[in-house]
XYZ file of C-alpha atoms in Angstrom:
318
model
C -60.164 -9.748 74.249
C -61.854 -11.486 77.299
C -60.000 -8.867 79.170
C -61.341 -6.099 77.475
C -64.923 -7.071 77.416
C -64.820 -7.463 81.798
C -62.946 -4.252 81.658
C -65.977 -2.396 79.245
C -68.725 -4.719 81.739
C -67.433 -3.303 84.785
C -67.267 0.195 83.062
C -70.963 -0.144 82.278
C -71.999 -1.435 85.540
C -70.441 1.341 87.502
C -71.821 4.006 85.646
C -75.443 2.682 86.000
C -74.401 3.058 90.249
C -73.402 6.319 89.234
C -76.767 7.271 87.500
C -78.936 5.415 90.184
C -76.992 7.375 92.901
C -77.650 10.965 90.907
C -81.148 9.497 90.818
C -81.597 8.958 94.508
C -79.551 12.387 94.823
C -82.042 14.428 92.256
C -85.369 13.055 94.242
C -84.079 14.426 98.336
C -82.332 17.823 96.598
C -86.219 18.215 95.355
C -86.888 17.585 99.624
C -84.034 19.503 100.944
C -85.409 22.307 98.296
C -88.837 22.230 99.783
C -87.712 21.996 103.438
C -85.538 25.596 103.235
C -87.923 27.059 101.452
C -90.497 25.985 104.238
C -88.519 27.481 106.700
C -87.449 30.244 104.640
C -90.943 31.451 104.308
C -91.796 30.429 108.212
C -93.414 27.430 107.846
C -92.669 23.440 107.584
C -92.478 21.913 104.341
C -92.674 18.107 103.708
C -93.187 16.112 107.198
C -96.206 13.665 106.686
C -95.466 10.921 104.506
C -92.209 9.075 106.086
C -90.518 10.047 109.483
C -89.988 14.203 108.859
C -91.333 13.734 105.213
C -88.065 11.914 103.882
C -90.440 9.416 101.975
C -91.967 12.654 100.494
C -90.133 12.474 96.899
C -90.865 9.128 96.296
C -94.782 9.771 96.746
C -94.592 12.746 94.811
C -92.740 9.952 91.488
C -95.624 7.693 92.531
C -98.123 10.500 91.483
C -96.437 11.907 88.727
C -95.868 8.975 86.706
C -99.618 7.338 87.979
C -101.280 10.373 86.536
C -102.992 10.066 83.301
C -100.864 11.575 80.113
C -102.726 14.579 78.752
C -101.914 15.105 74.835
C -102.650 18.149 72.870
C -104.844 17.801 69.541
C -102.551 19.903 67.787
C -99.169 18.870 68.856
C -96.284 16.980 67.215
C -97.139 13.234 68.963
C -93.946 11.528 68.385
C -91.429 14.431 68.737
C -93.618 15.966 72.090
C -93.396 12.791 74.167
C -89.331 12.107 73.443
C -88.165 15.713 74.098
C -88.411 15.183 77.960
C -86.646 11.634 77.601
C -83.975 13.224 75.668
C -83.570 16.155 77.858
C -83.004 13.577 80.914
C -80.841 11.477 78.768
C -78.739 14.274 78.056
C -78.342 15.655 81.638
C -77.566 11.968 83.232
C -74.938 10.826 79.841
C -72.664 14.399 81.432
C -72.230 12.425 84.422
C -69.838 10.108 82.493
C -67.093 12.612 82.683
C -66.359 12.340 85.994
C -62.982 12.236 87.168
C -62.977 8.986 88.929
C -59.300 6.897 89.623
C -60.817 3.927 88.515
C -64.238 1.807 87.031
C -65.309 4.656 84.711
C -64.338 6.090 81.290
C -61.506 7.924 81.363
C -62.393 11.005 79.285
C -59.186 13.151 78.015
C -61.182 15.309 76.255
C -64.305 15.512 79.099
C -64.390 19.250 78.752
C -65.401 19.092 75.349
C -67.996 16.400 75.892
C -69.808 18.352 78.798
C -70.152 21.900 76.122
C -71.399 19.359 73.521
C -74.159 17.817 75.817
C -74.579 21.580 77.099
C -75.476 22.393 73.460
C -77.403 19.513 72.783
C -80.022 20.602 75.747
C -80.714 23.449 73.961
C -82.474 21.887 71.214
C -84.662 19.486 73.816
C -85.824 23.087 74.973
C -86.585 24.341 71.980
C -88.088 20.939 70.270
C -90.382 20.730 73.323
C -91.952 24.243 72.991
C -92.260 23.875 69.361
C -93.616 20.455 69.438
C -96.150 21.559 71.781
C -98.074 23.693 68.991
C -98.930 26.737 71.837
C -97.858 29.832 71.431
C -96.743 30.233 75.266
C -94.533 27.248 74.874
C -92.925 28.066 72.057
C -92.220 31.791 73.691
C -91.218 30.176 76.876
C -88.829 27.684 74.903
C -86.947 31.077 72.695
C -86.246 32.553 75.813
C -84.908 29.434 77.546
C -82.965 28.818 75.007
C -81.455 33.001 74.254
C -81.015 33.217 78.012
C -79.428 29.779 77.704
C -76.486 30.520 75.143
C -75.581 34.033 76.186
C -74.432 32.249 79.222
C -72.901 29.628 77.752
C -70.327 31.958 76.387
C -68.832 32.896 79.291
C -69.033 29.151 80.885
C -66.688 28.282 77.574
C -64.216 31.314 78.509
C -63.903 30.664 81.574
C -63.295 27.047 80.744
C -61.258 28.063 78.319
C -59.084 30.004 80.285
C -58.444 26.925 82.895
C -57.691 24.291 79.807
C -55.046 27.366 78.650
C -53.446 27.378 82.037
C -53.502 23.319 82.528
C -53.061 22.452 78.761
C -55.586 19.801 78.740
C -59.526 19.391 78.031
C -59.491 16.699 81.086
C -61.120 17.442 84.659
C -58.974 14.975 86.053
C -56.066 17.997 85.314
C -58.035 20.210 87.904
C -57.550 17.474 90.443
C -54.145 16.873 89.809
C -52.824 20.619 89.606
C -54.916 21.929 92.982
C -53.214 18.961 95.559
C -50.966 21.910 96.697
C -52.683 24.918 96.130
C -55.999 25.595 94.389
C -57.368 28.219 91.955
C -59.134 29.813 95.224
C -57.980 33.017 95.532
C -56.441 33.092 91.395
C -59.332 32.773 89.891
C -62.268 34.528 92.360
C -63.409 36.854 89.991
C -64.358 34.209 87.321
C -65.819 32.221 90.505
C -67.859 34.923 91.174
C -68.822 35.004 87.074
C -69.734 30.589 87.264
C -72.167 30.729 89.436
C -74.647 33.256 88.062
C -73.729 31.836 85.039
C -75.051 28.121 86.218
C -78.170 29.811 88.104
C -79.074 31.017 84.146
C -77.783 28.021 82.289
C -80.267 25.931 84.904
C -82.899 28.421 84.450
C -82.726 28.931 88.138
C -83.961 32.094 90.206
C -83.188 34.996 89.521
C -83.012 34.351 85.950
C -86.403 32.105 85.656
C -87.994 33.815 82.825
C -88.799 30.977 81.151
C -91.143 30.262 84.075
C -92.654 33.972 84.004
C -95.838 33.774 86.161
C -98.021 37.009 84.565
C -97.059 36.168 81.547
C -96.046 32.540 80.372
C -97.760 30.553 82.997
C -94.825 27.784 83.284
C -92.256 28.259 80.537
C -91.625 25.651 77.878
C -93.175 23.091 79.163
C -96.853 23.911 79.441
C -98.612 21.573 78.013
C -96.350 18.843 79.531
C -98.049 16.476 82.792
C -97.361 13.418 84.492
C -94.718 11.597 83.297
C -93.285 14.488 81.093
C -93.653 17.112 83.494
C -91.760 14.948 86.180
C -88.496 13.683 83.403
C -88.124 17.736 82.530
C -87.814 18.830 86.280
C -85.720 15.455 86.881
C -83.067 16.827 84.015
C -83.272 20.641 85.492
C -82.155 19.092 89.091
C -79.938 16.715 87.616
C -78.130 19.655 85.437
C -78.470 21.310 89.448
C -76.453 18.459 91.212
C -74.073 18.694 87.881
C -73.151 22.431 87.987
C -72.361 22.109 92.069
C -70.086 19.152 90.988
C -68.244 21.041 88.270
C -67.887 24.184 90.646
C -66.470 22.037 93.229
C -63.879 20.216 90.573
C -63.000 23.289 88.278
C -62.714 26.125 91.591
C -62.040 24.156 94.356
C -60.171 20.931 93.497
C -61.673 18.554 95.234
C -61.459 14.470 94.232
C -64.926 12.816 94.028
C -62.832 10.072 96.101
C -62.869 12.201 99.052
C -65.519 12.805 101.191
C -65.449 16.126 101.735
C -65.606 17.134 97.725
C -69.836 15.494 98.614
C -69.945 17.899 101.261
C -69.229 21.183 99.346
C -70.947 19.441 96.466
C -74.002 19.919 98.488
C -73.416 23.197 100.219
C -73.274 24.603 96.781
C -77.332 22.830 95.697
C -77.957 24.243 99.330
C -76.922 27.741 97.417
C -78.731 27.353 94.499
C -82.362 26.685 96.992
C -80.983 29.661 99.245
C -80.431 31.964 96.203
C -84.483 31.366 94.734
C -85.705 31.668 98.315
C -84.546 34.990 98.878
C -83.652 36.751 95.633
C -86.725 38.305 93.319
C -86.541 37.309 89.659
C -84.584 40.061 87.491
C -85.897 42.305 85.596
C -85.695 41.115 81.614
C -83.891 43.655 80.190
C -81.155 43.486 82.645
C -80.730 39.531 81.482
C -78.617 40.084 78.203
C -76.742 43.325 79.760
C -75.215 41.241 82.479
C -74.739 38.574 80.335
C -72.840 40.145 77.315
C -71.684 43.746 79.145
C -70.503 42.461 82.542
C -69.752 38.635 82.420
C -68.346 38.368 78.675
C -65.917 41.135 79.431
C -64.211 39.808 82.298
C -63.924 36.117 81.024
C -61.889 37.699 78.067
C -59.459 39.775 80.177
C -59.242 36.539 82.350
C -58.365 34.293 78.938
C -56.059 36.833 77.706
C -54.497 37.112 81.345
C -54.266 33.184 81.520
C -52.701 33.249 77.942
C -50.114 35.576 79.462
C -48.860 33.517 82.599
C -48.781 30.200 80.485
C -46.000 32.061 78.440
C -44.380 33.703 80.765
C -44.077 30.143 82.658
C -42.982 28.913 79.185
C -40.066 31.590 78.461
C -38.519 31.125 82.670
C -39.020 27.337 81.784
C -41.102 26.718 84.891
């Protein structure tokens, strides 16, 4: 019993590291964002506050979170000031799936776990448009959220098609299978069908439309300040840092216990600023056509194709 309780402690204690790490990682990705784009658009970005503006994001929490909380008349109180908590909770609790050797959960089913928390952020979207009692949030919110699950079909295909091929819902299986060779050169089409798909699922450029300029001013979330405005855009870079993690794991097979699985962790965020400094936003009614005419079709043909070389493998007896 005693042993169980020290085993569930440590457990605990390493997954608040974890969360304070992705922390710490979420507030320089918001610096590193702001330096390319600086010098993607000619100029410097961040370098006053700290030596070349590294103590940048911590003056930019200190402002947020010091600034007074605006609250709409009209809005829902109790339901508009959780939706932002809930939407961070829900982007930090994914980071419990992964695949460490040791001093974390070991999920078997972590696949399912990360689609269930990727359908439970739908609903903080939606809630915190709604809840806001303005028209531009609540259009801001449906299209975060219809732009949100079309995509999130083909993320489950193409996971689908991997936990076919591995016959498990555990990431640890992509670890495990890829020592000797990976899914590089098998699987490029559907790699090439992920990452647009995580650029929309984050509401990233080019497929920010709930953050239209002309004509929805900023998206879901514009009645939010301070405090809520800063735990929304905390969540969206968290659910950032997340999606280069789970690119690296499912396409590439790295282990988060080697150091170089951190280094293409981060080239891909570095991909994610380089993609919204250079590509325009899409036009919206080429949003759902790329979403259920080009991307659904191929993650079917992959699934069925997966299908097909798991039984082949299981008739030779491979």
């Amino acid at each position: 019993m005693e042993s169980n309780c020290f085993v569930l402690l440590v457990e605990i204690v390493n997954y608040l590291v974890l969360i304070i790490c992705v922390l710490l990682g979420v507030a320089f990705v918001t610096l590193l964002e702001r330096k390319i784009l600086g010098y993607i658009q000619i100029r410097k970005g961040p370098n006053k506050v700290g030596y070349m503006g590294l103590l940048q994001p911590f003056s930019d929490a200190v402002k947020l979170f010091s600034k007074e909380q605006t609250m709409p008349i009209m809005s829902n109180f109790i339901v508009y000031y959780l939706c932002p908590v809930f939407s961070l909770f829900l982007s930090l609790l994914v980071w419990s799936v992964m695949p460490y050797d040791v001093g974390l959960v070991s999920f078997n089913m972590s696949i399912l776990f990360f689609f269930c928390c990727l359908g439970m952020g739908v609903y903080s979207v939606m809630v915190a448009g709604w809840a806001s009692n303005c028209k531009y949030s609540l259009l801001g919110s449906l299209r975060s959220v219809a732009q949100t699950i079309s995509y999130e079909v083909s993320l489950a295909l193409i996971l689908l098609s991997f936990i076919e091929l591995l016959g498990g819902f555990s990431l640890k299986l992509f670890v495990k299978y890829q020592n000797n060779i990976g899914f590089k050169f098998l699987s490029l089409p559907l790699k090439l069908i992920w990452f647009p798909s995580c650029l929309a699922e984050t509401n990233r450029t080019p497929f920010d439309f709930a953050e239209g300029e002309s004509e929805l001013v900023s998206g879901f979330n514009t009645e939010y300040s301070s405090g809520g405005f800063a735990l929304i855009f905390m969540a969206k870079y968290s659910s950032i840092l997340f999606m280069s993690v789970l690119f690296v794991i499912v396409f590439l097979g790295s282990s988060p216990c080697k150091p170089m699985f951190y280094l293409k962790s981060m080239f891909l965020a570095f991909i994610f600023v380089w993609v919204r400094g250079t590509l325009p936003r899409l036009r919206y009614d080429k949003l759902m056509y790329l979403a259920w005419k080009s991307f659904l079709p191929v993650s079917i043909n992959y699934l069925f194709f997966f299908i097909g070389v798991k039984s082949l493998c299981f008739v030779l007896n491979l």
